[in-house]
Short mmCIF file of C-alpha atoms in Angstrom, two decimals:
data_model
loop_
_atom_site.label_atom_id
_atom_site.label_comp_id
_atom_site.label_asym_id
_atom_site.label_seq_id
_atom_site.Cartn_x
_atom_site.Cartn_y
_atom_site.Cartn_z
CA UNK A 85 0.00 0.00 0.00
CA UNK A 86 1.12 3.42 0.23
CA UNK A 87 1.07 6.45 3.16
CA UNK A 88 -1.29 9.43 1.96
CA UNK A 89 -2.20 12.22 3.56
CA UNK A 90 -4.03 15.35 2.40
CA UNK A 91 -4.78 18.54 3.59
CA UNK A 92 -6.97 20.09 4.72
CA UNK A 93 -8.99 17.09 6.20
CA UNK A 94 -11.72 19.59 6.08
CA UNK A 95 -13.29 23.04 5.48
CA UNK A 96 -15.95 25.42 5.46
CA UNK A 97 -15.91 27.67 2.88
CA UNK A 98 -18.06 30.40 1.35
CA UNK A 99 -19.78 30.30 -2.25
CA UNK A 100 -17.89 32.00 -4.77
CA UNK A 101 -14.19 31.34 -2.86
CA UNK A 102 -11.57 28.51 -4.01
CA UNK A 103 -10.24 25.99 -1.79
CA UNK A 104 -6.74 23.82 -2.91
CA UNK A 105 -6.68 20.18 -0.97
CA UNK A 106 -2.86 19.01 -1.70
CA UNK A 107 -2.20 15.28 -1.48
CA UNK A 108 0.85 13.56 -0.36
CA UNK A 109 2.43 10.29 -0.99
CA UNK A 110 4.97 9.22 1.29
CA UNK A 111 6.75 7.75 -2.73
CA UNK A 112 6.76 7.87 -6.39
CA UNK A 113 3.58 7.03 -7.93
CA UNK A 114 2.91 7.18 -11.72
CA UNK A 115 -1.04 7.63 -11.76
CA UNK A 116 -2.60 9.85 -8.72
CA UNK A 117 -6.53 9.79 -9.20
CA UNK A 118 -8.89 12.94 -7.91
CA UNK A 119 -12.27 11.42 -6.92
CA UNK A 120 -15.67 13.18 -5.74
CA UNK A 121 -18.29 11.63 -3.05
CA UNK A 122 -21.33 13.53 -2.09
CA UNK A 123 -23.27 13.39 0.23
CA UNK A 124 -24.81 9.25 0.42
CA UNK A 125 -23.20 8.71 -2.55
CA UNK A 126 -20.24 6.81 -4.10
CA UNK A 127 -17.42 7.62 -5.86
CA UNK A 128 -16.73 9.70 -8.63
CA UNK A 129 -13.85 10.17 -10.52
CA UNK A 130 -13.08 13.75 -11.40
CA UNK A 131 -9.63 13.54 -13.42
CA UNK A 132 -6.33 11.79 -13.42
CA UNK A 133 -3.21 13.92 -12.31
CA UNK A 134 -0.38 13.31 -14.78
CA UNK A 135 2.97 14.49 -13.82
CA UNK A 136 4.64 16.70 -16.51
CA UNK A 137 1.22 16.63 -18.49
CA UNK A 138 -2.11 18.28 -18.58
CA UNK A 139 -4.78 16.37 -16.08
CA UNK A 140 -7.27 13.99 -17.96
CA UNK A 141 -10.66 15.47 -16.81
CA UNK A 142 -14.09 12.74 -16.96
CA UNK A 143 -16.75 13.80 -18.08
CA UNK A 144 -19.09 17.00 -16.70
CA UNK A 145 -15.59 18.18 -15.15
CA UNK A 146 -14.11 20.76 -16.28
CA UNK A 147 -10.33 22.07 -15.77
CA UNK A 148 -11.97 25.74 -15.14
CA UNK A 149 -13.74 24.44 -11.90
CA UNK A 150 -11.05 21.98 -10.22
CA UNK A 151 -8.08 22.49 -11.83
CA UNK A 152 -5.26 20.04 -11.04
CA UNK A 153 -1.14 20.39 -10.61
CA UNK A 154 1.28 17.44 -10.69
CA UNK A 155 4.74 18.79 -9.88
CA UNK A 156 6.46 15.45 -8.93
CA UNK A 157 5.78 11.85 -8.45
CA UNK A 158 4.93 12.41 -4.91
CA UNK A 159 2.58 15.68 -4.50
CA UNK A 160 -0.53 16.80 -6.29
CA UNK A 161 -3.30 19.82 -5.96
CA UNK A 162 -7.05 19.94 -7.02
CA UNK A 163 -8.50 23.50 -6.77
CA UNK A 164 -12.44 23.70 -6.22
CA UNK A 165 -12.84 27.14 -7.94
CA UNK A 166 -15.74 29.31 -7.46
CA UNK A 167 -17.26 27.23 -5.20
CA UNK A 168 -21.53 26.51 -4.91
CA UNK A 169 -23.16 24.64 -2.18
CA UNK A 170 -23.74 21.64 -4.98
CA UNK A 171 -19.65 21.02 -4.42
CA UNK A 172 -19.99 20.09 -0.67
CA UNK A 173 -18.51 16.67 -1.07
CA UNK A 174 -15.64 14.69 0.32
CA UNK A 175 -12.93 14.78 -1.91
CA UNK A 176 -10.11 12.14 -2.34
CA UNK A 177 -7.04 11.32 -3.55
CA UNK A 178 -5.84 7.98 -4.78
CA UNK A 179 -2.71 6.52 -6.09
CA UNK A 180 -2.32 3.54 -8.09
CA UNK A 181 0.52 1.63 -7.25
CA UNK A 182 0.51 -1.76 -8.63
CA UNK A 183 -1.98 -3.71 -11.00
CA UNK A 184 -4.55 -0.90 -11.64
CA UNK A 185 -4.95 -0.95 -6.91
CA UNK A 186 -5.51 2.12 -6.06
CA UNK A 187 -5.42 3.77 -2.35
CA UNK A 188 -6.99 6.12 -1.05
CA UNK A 189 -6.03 8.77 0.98
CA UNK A 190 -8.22 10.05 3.75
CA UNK A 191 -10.57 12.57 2.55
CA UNK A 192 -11.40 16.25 2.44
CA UNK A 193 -14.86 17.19 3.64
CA UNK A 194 -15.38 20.53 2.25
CA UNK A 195 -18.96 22.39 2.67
CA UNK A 196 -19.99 25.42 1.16
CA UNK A 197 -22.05 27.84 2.58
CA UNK B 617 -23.18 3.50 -19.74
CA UNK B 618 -21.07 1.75 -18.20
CA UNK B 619 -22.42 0.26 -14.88
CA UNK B 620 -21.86 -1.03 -11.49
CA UNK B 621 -24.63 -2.51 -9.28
CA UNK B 622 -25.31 -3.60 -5.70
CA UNK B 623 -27.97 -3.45 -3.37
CA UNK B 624 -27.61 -0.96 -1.39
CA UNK B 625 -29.25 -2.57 1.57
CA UNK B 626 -28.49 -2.16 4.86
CA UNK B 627 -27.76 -6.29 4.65
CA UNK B 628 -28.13 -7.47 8.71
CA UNK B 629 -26.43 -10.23 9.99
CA UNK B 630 -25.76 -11.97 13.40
CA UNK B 631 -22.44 -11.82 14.91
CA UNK B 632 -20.45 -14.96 13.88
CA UNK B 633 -22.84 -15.58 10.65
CA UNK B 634 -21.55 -15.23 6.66
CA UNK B 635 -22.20 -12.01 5.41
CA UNK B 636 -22.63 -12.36 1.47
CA UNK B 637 -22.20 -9.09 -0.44
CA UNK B 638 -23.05 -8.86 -4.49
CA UNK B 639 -22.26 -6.77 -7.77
CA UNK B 640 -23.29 -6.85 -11.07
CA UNK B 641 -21.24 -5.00 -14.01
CA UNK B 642 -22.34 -3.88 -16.86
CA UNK B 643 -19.35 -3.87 -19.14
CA UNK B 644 -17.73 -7.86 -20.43
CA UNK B 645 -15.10 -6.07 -21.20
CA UNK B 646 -13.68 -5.66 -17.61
CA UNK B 647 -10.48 -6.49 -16.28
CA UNK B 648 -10.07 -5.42 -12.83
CA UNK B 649 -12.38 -6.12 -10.19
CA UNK B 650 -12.22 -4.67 -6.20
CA UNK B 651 -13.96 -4.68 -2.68
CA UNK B 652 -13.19 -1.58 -1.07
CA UNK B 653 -14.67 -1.18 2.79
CA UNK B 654 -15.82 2.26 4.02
CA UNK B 655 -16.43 3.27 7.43
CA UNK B 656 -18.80 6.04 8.33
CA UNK B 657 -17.08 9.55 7.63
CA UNK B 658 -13.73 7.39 6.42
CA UNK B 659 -11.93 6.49 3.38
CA UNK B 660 -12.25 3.78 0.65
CA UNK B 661 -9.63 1.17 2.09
CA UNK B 662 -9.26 -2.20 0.04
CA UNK B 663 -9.95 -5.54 1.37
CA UNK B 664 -9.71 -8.19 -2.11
CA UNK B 665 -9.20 -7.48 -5.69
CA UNK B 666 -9.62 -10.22 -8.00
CA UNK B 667 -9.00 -10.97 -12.07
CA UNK B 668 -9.51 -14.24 -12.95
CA UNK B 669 -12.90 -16.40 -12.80
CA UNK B 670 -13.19 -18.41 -9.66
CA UNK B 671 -12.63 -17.76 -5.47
CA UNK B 672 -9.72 -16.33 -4.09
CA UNK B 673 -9.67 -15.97 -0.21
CA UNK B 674 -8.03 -14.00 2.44
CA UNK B 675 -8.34 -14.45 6.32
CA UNK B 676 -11.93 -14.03 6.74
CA UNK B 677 -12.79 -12.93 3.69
CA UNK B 678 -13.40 -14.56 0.02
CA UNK B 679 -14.26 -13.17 -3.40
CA UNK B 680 -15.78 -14.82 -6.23
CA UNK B 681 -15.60 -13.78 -9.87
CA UNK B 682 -18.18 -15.22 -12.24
CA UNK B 683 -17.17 -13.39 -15.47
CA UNK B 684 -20.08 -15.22 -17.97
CA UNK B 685 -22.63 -13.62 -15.22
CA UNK B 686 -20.77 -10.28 -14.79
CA UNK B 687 -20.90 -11.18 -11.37
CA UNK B 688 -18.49 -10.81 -8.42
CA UNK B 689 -19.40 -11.47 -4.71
CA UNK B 690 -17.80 -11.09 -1.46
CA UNK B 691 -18.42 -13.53 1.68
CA UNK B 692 -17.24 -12.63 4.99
CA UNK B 693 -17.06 -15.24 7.68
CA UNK B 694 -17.42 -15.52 10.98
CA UNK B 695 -18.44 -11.41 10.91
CA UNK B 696 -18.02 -9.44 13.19
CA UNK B 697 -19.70 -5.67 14.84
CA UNK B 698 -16.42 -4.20 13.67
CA UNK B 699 -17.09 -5.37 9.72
CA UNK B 700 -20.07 -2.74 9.83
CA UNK B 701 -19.75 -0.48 6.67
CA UNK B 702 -20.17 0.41 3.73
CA UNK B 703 -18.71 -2.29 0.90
CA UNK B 704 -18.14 -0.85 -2.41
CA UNK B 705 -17.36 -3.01 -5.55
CA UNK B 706 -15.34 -1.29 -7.85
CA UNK B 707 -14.08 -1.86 -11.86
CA UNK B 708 -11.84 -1.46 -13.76
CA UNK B 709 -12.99 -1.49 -17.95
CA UNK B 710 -11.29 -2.31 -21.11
CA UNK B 711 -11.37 0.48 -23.36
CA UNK B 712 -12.99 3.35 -21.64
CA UNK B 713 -13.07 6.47 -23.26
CA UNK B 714 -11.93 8.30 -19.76
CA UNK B 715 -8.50 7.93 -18.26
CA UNK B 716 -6.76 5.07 -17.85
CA UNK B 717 -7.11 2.93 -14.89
CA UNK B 718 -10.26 4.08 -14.16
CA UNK B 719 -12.35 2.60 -11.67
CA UNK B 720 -16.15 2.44 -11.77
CA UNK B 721 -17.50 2.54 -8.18
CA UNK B 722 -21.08 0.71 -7.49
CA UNK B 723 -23.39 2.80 -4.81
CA UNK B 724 -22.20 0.40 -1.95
CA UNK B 725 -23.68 -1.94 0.38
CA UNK B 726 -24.46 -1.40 4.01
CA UNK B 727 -23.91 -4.21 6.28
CA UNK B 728 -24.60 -3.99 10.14
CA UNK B 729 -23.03 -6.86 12.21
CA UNK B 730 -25.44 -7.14 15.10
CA UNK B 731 -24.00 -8.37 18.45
#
């Protein structure tokens, strides 16, 4: 498996601010995954963080609302831009390590008021 | 659309008793296939993955790939209160059009050990 952390592990934020949730891995990873889980729901992938290339964004997300960074092999950054009450979610990180396994860190829990 | 199902319960059982969790998929084209356990206000963790048809078992717990029936199962013996969560079943597909390595996540089952 693999250590992750992220931070914050959770906020409260007002509509219309941004809020960056950075994810750490505690070693080099090639594929670090972005997910989405609202409120009762599962998950939801939102894009795949790339290091040295453009995220790959699923569809209905958009790299104007959560834009991602990958600097290295160990760190990434989702921004939730221009935030609405609709993106109070928990939102996690994951890392796939071997044989398409990811982990997950532990969460975000961001709610917008 | 590609799918992932399970019934979303809550699934009660008696302490001690085999707790027998299900998925469908949607895709035959899948590869990858994962139990992931999730407690209350906590993060996905992994408990089994399995790719080829048949069982493959782990301390208390087995999964069981059925890849004719797009089915894959997970039985947990001898459960316990502390196995209470949330069980998701999770995908991996050949040939998505998203990113690589995706995984499709089913809603989850709820399973309550009762002492």
């Amino acid at each position: 498996s693999a250590v992750i952390s992220q931070k914050p592990s959770r906020d409260i934020c007002q509509r219309g601010t941004s809020l960056t949730i950075q994810c750490q891995v505690d070693s080099q990873v090639t594929m670090m995954f972005w997910y989405r889980q609202q409120p009762g729901q599962s998950l939801t992938l939102i894009a795949t963080a790339n290091q040295g290339s453009e995220a790959t964004y699923e569809s209905g997300f958009v790299i104007d609302k959560f834009p991602i960074s990958r600097p290295n092999l160990t760190f990434s950054t989702l921004t939730v831009s221009n935030m609405s009450p609709e993106d109070s979610s928990i939102y996690l990180c994951s890392v796939d390590r071997l044989t398409d396994t990811q982990y997950f860190g532990p969460g975000t829990r961001l709610t917008v008021l | 659309q590609k799918e992932v199902e399970q019934n979303s319960g809550p699934l009660s059982v008696p302490e001690g008793a085999i707790a027998s969790l299900n998925c469908t998929y949607s895709d035959r084209g899948s590869q990858s296939f994962f139990w992931y356990r999730q407690y209350s206000g906590k993060s996905p963790e992994l408990i089994m993955s399995i790719y080829s048809n048949g069982d493959k078992e782990d301390g208390r717990f087995t999964a069981q790939l059925n890849k004719a029936s797009q089915y894959v199962s997970l039985l947990i013996r001898d459960s316990q209160p502390s196995d209470s969560a949330t069980y998701l079943c999770a995908v991996t597909l050949l040939n998505y059009g998203g990113s690589q390595g995706n995984l499709i996540f089913g809603k989850g089952t709820k399973l309550s050990v009762k002492p």
